[in-house]
Coordinates of C-alpha atoms and ligand atoms in Angstrom, one line a residue:
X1 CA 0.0 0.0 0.0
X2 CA 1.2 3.5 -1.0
X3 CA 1.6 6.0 1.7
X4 CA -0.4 8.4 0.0
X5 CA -2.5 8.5 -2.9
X6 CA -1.0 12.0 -3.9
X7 CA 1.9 14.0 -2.3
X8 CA 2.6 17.5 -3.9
X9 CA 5.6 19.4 -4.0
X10 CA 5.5 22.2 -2.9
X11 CA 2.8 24.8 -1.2
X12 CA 2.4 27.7 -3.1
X13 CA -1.2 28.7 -4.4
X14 CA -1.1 25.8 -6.6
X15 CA 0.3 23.2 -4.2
X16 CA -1.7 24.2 -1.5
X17 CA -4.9 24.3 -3.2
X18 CA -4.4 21.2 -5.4
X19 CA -3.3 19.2 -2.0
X20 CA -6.4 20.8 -0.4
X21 CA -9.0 20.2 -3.4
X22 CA -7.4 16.5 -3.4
X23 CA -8.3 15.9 0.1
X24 CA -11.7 16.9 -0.2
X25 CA -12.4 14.5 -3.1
X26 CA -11.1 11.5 -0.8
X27 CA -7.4 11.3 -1.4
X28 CA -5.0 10.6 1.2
X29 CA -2.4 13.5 0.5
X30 CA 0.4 15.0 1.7
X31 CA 2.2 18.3 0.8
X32 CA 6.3 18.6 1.0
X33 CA 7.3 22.0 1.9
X34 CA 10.8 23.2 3.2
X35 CA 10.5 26.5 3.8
X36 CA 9.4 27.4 7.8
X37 CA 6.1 28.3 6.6
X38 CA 3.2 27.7 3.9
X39 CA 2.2 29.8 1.5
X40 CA 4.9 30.1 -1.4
X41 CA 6.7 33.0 -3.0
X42 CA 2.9 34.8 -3.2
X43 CA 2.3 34.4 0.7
X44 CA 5.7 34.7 2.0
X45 CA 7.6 37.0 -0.3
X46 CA 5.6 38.1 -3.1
X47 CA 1.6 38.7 -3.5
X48 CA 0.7 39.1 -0.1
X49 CA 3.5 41.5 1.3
X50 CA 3.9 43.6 -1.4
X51 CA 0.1 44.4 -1.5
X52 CA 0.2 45.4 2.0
X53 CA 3.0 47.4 1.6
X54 CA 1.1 48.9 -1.8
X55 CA -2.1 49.4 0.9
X56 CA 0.2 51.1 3.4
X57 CA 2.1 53.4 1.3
X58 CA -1.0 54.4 -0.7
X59 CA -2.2 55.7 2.6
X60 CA 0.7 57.7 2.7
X61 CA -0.3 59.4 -0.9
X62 CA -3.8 60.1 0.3
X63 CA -2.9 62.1 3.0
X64 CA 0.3 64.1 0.6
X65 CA -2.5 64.5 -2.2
X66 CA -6.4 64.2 -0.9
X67 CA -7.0 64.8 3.1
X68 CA -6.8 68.9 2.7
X69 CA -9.0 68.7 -0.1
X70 CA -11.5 67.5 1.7
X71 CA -10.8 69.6 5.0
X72 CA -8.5 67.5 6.8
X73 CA -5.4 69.1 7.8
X74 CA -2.7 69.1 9.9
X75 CA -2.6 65.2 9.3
X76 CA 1.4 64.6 8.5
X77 CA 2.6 61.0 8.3
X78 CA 5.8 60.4 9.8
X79 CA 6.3 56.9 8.0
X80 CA 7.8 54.4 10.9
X81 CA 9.4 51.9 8.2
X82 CA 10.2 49.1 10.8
X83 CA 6.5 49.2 12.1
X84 CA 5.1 49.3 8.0
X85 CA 7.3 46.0 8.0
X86 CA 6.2 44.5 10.8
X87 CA 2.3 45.4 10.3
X88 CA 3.4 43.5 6.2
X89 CA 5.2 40.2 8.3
X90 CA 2.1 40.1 10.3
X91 CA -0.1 39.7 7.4
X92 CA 2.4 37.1 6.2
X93 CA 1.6 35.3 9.2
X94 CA -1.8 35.0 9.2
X95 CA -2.1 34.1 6.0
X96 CA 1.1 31.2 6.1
X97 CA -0.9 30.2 9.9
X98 CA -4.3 30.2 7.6
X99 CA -3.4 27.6 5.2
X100 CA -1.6 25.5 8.4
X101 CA -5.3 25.4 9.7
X102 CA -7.0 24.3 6.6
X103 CA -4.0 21.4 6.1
X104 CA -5.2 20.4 9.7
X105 CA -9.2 20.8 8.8
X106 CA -8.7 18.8 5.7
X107 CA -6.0 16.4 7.0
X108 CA -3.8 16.9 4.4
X109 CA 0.0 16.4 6.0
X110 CA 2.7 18.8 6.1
X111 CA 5.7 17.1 4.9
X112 CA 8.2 19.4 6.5
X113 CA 11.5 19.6 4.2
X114 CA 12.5 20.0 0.5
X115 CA 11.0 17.3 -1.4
X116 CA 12.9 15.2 -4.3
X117 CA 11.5 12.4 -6.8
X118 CA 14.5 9.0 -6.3
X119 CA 12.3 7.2 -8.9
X120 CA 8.4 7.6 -9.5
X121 CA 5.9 7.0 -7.0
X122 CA 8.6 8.0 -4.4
X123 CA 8.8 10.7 -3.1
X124 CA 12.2 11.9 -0.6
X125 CA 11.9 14.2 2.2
X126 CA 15.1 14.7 4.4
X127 CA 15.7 10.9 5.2
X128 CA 12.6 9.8 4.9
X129 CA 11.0 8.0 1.7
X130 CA 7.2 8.5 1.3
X131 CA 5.4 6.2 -1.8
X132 CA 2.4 7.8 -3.5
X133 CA 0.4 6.9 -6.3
X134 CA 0.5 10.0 -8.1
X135 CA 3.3 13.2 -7.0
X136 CA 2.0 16.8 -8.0
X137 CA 5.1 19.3 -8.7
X138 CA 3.8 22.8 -7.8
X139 CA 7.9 23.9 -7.0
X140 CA 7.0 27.6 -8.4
X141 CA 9.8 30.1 -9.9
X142 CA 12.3 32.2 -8.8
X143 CA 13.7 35.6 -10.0
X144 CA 16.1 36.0 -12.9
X145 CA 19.0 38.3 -13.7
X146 CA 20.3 39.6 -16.0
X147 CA 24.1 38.7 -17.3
X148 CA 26.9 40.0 -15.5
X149 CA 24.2 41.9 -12.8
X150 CA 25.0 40.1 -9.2
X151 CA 22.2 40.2 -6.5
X152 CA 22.9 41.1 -3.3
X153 CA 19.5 41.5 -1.9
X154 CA 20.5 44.2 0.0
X155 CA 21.9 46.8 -2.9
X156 CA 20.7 45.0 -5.6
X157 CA 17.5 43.1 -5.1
X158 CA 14.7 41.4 -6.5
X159 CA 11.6 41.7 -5.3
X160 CA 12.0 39.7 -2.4
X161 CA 14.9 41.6 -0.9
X162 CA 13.0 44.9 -1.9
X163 CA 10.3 43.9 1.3
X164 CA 13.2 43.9 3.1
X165 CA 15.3 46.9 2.9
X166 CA 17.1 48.3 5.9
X167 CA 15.7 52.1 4.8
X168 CA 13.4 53.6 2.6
X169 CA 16.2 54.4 -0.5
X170 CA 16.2 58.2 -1.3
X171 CA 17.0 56.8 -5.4
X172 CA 16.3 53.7 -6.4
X173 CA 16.1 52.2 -10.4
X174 CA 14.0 49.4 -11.2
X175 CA 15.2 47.0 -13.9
X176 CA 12.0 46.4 -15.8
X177 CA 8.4 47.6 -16.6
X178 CA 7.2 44.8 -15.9
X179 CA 4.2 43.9 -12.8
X180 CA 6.9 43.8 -10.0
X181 CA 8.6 46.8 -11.4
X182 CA 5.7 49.2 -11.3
X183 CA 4.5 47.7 -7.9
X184 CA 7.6 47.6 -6.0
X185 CA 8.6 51.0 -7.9
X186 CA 5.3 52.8 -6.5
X187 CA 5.6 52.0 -3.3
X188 CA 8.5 53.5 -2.9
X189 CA 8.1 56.3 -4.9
X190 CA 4.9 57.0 -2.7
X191 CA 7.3 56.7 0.7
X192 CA 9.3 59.8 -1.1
X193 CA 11.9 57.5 -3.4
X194 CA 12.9 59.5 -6.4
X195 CA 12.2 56.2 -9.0
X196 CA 13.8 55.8 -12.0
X197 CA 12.5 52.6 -14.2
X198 CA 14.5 51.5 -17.0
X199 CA 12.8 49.6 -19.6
X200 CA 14.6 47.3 -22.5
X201 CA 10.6 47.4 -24.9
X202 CA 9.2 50.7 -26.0
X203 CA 6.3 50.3 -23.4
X204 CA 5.5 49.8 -19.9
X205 CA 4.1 46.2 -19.3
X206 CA 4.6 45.1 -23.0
X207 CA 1.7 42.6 -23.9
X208 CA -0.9 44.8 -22.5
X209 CA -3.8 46.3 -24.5
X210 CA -1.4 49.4 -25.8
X211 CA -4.1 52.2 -25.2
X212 CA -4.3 50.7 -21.4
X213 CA -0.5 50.6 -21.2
X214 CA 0.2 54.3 -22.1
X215 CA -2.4 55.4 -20.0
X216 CA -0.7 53.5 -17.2
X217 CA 2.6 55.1 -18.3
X218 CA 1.0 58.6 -17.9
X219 CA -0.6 58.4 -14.3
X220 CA 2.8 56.6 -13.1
X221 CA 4.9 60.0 -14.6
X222 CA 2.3 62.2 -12.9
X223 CA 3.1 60.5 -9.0
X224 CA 6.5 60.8 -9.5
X225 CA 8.3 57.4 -11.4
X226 CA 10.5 58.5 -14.2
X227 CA 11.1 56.2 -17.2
X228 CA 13.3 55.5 -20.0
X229 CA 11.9 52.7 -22.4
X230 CA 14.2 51.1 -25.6
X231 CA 17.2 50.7 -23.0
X232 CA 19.3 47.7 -22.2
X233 CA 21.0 47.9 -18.7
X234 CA 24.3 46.9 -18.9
X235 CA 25.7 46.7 -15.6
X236 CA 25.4 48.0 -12.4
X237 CA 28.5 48.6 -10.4
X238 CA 28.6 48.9 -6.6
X239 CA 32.1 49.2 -5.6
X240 CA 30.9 52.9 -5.1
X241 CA 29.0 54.5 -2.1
X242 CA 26.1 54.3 -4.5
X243 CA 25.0 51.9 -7.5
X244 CA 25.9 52.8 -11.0
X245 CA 23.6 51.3 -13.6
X246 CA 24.7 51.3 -17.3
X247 CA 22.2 51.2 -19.8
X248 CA 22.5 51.8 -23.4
X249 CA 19.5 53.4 -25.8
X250 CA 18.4 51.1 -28.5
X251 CA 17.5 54.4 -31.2
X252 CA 21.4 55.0 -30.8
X253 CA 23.5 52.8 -28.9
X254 CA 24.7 55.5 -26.7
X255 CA 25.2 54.6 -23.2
X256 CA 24.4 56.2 -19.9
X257 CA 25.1 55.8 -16.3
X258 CA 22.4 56.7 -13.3
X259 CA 23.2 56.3 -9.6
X260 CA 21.2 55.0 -6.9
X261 CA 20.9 53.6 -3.9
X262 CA 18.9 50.2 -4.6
X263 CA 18.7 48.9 -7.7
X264 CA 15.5 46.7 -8.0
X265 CA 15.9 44.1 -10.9
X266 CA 12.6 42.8 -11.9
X267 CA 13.5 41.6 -15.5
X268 CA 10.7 38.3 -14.8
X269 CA 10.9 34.9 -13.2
X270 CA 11.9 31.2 -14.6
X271 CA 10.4 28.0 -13.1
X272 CA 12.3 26.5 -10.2
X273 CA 13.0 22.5 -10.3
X274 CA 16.2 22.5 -8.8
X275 CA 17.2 19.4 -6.6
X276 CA 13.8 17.5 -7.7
X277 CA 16.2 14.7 -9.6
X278 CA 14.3 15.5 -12.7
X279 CA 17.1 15.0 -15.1
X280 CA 17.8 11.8 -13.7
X281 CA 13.9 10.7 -14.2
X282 CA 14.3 11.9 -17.7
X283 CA 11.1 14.0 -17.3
X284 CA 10.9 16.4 -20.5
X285 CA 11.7 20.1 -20.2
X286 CA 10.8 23.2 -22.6
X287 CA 14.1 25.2 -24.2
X288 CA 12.5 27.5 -21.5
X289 CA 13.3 25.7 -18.6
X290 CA 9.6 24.5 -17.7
X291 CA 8.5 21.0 -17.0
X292 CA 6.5 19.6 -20.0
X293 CA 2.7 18.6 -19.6
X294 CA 0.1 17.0 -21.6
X295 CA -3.5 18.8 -21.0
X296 CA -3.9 16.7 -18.1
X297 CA -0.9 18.5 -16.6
X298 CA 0.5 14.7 -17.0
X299 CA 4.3 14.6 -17.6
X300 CA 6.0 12.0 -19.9
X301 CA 6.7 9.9 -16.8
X302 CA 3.9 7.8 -15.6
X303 CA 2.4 9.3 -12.1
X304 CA 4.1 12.6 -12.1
X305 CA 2.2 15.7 -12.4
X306 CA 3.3 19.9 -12.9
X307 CA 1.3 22.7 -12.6
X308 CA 1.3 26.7 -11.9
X309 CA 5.0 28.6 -12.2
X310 CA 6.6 25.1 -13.3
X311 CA 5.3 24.7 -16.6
X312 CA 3.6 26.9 -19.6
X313 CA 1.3 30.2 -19.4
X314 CA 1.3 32.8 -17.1
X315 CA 3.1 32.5 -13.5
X316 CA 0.0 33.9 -11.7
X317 CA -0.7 32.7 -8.5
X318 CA -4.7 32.3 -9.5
X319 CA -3.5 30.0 -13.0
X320 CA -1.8 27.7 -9.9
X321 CA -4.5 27.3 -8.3
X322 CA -7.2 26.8 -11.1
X323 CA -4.5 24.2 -12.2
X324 CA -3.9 22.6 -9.1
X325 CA -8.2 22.2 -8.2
X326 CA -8.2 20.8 -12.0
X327 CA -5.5 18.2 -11.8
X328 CA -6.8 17.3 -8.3
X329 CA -10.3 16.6 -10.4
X330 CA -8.2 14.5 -12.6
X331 CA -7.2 12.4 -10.0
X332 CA -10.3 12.0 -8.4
X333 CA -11.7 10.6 -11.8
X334 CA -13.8 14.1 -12.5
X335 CA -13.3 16.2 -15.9
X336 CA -10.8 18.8 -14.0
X337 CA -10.4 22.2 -16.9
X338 CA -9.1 25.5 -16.8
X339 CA -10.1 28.4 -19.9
X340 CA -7.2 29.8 -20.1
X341 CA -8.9 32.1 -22.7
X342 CA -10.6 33.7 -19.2
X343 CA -7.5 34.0 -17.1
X344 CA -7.1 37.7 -15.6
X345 CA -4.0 39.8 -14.8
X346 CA -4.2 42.2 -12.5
X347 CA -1.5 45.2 -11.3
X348 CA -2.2 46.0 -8.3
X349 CA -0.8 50.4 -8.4
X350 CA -3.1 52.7 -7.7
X351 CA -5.2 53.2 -9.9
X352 CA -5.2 49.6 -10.9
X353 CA -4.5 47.9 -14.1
X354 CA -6.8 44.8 -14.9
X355 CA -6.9 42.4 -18.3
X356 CA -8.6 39.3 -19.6
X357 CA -9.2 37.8 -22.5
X358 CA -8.2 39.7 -26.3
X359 CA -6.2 43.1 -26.3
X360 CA -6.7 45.2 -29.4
X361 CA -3.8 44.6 -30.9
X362 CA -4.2 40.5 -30.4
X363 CA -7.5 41.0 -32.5
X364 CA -6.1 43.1 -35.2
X365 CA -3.3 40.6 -35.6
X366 CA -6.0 37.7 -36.1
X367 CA -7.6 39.7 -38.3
X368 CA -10.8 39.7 -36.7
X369 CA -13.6 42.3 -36.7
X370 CA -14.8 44.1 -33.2
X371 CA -16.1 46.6 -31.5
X372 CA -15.0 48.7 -28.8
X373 CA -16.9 50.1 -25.7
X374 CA -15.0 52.5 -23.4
X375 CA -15.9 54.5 -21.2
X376 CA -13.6 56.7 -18.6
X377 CA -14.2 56.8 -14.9
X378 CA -14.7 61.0 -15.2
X379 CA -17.8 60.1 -15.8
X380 CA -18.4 57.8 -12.2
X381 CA -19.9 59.9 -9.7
X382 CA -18.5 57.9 -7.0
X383 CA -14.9 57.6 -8.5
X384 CA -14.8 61.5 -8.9
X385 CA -16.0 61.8 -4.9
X386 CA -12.8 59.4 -4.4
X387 CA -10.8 61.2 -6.7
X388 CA -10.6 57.8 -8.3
X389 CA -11.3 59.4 -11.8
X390 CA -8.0 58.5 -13.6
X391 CA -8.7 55.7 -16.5
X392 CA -11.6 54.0 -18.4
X393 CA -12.7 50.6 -18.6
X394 CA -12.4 49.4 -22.5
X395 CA -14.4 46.1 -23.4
X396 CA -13.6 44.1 -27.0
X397 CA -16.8 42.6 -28.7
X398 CA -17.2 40.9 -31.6
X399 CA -18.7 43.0 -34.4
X400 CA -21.4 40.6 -35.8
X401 CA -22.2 38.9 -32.9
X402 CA -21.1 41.1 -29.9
X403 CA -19.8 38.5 -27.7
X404 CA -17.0 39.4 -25.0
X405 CA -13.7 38.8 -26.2
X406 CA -11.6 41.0 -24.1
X407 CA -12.2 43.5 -21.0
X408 CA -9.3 46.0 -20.2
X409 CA -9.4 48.6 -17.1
X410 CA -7.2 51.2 -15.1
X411 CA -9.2 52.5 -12.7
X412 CA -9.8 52.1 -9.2
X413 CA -10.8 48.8 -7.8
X414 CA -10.3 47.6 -11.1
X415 CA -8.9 44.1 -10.3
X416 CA -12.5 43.6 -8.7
X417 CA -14.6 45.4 -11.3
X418 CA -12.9 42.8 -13.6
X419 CA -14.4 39.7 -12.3
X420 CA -18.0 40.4 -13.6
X421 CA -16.9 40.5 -17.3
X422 CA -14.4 37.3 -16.6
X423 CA -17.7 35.6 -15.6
X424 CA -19.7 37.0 -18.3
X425 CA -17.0 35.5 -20.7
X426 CA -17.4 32.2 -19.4
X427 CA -21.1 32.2 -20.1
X428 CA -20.4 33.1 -23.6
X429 CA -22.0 36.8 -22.9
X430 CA -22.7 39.5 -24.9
X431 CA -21.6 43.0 -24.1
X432 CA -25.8 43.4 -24.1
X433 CA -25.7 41.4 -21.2
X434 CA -24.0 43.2 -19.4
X435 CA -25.6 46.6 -20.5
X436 CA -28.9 44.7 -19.7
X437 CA -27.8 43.5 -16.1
X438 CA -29.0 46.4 -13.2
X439 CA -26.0 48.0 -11.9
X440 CA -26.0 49.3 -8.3
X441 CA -25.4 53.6 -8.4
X442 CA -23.5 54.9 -7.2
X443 CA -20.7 52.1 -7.7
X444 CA -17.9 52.0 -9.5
X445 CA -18.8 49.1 -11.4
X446 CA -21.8 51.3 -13.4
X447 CA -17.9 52.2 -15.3
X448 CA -18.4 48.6 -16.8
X449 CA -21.9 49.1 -17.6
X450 CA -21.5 52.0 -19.8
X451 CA -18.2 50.7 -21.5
X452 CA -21.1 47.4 -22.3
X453 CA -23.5 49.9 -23.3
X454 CA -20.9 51.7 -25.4
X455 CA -20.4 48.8 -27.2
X456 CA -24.1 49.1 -28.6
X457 CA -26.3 52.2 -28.5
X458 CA -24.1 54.2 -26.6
X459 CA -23.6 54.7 -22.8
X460 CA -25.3 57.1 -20.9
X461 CA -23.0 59.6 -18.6
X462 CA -20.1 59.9 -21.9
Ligands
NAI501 P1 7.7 40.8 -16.3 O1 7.9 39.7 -17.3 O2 6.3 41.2 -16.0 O3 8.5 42.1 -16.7 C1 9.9 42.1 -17.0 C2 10.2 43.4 -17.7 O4 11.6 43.5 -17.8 C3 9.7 43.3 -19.2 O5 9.0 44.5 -19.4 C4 11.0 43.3 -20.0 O6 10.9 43.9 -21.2 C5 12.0 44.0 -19.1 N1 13.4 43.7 -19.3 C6 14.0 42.5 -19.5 N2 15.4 42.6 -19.7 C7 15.7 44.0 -19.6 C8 16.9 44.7 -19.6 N3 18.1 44.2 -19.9 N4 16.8 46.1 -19.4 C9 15.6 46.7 -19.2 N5 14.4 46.0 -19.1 C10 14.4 44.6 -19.3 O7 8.5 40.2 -15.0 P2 8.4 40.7 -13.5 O8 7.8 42.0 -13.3 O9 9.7 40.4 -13.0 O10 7.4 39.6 -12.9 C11 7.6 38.2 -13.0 C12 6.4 37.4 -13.0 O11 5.7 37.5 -11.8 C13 5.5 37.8 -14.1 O12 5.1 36.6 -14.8 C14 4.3 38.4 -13.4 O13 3.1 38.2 -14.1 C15 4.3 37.8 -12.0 N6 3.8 38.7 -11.0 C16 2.5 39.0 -11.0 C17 2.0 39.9 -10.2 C18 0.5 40.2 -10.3 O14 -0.2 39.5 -10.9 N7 0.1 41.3 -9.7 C19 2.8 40.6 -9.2 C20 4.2 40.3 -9.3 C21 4.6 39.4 -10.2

């Protein structure tokens, strides 16, 4: 008899989940982490912190830019950066205690240590060797570099020793437009860092819905973050008091130097699968580095699963765990799916940048004919009483038939706002629909309304 039916590796959003979903459905699982707590990059180090640094130090901006306008003065933060840290660790800790709890509720066992496969169906933790029918690798990513660039994680970090600086830097440049660039880079620049983004593309974010993106680019110039897109960084050398980053312009090849104190390199993520004993299981990798699945997130060797960071598509934390309740249904002899046409991205600034489905320029490559529906958040009574008014929501229909195939929004709360056009889309909706459904006033969401009724006869308050 196997020790378990499943063990997973790893307890991320998509180990924790899958190992959680595969209990409920009667498998006797276990779940191998080494790290101290649960939770992952996104609990310990990534999603979860930096969003409560983003909450904290957007409090900050409200009280520099909004409380006298609405009559409350004399409020002047003096920001106590050990206590912001501590009040971010805290939050860590409920949420790592939080999925300890539901392990216990749904007996799933903690397998404390770093996991490795000796041959399939086993699975090696420390000393011990556990047997399971099936093993579920959920081992997640890690930060790149770039060539030649050496992290510190004290001068120059990624995004895990940017929640961790001894001081809040008075310069700092991030490496890349990309989502941890523009979070990370906001938060300080809203705890008074003069920010200075370098980015290699001629955009911010590049993949986004282009109109979205330079909008985004805009409101980020106006609180502060300076940019310079079509550059390649270089170096950075810190034998001096302060980091020099070299970066050279693409339109000329000439090369220029900026100083900082941090230097925050945020160039993306590759899956992590080191000490696993893949190689030796002769389980089949991309050219990128990620384990190979089948669309039951099956790998070439019998009994061994991937899912979320380690293999294709997005390395979201939501994919992982839409991947890891799916392959759980596998298991469990259910039709486990995920639409990854419906999968959304959110950046969590302020305002906040949210995507799913089509951008424009994704439709106009295909050829295809649509519509467009936008409508900007000037026209939101309650955003303007928040002085939330900055961005638009923009929805993508099909011309003929005017089904949702893409929803893009800056604006606030927008990461919310999102989700009633990503269910909408998995219904097969029509921007009518959505025109059709009552909207509460005043809310934010009446923003997607009138971008649904802009897609037809034309919204109301534009
Ligand atoms: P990213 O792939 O989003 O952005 C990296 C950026 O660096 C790109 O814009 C790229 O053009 C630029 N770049 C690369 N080499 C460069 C060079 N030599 N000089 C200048 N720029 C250069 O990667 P990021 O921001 O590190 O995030 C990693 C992953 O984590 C992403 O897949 C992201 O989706 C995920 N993530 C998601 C979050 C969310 O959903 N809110 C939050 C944080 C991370």
């Amino acid at each position: 008899m196997a020790d378990y039916d499943v063990i997973v590796i790893g307890s991320g959003p998509g180990g924790y989940v899958c190992a959680i979903r595969c209990a409920q459905l009667g498998l006797k699982t276990a779940c191998v982490e080494g790290r101290e707590t649960l939770g992952g990059t996104c609990l310990n180090i990534g999603c979860i912190p930096s969003k409560a640094l983003l909450h904290a130090s957007h409090q900050v901006h409200e009280v520099h830019e909004n409380f006298s306008k609405m009559g409350i003065n004399g409020v002047e933060p003096d920001v106590d950066w050990t206590q912001m840290k501590s009040y971010k660790d805290d939050v860590i800790g409920q949420n790592t205690k939080g999925v300890e709890f539901l392990f216990k509720k749904n007996k799933v066992d903690w397998l404390k240590g770093w996991g490795s496969i000796p041959e399939p169906g086993k699975v090696k933790v420390g000393d011990e060797i556990y047997s399971a029918k099936n093993i579920i690798i959920a081992s997640g990513s890690e930060a790149t570099s770039l060539p030649g660039i050496e992290i510190d994680e004290k001068t120059v970090v990624t995004s895990t020793g940017a929640l961790e600086l001894d001081a809040i830097p008075s310069e700092m440049v991030v490496i890349g437009a990309g989502v941890i660039g523009l979070e990370l880079g906001s938060v300080y620049a809203r705890l008074g860092t003069k920010v200075h983004v370098i980015e290699f593309m001629d955009g911010v974010t590049p993949g986004m819905d282009a109109e979205i993106a330079r909008q985004f680019q805009k409101i980020l110039t106006k609180q502060g973050l300076e940019f310079t897109l079509g550059a390649a960084v270089q170096s950075v050398d810190t034998s001096g008091k302060k980091a020099k980053v070299t970066y050279k312009l693409k339109k000329d090849d000439s090369e220029h130097t900026v100083e900082a104190d941090t230097v925050l390199v945020a160039t993306g993520r590759r899956p992590y699968t080191d000490g696993l004993g893949l190689g030796d299981l002769g389980v089949e990798m991309t050219n990128r580095g990620q384990i190979k699945t089948d669309d039951h997130y099956q790998t070439n060797v019998g009994g061994i699963y991937a899912i979320g960071d380690a293999i294709d598509g997005p390395m979201l934390a939501h994919k992982a765990e839409d991947e890891g309740m799916a392959v759980a249904e596998i298991l469990a002899g259910q039709a486990g799916h995920v639409n990854y046409g419906v999968i959304p991205g959110v950046i969590y600034t302020h305002p906040e940048v949210a995507s799913v489905g089509k951008t424009e320029e994704q439709l106009k490559d295909e050829g295809r004919a649509y519509k467009v529906g936008k409508f900007s958040f000037m026209g939101n009574g309650r955003a303007k009483a928040n002085f939330a008014a900055d961005g638009f929501v923009k929805i993508l229909a099909d011309k003929d038939t005017d089904r949702i195939l893409g929803a893009h929004i800056i604006g606030p709360m927008a990461g919310d706002l999102l989700h009633e056009i990503c269910v909408a889309m998995e219904f097969g909706a029509a921007a009518e629909d959505l025109a059709r459904t009552c909207h509460a006033h005043p809310t934010y969401s009446e923003a997607v309304r009138e971008a649904a009724l802009a897609c037809g006869d034309g919204a109301i308050h534009a």
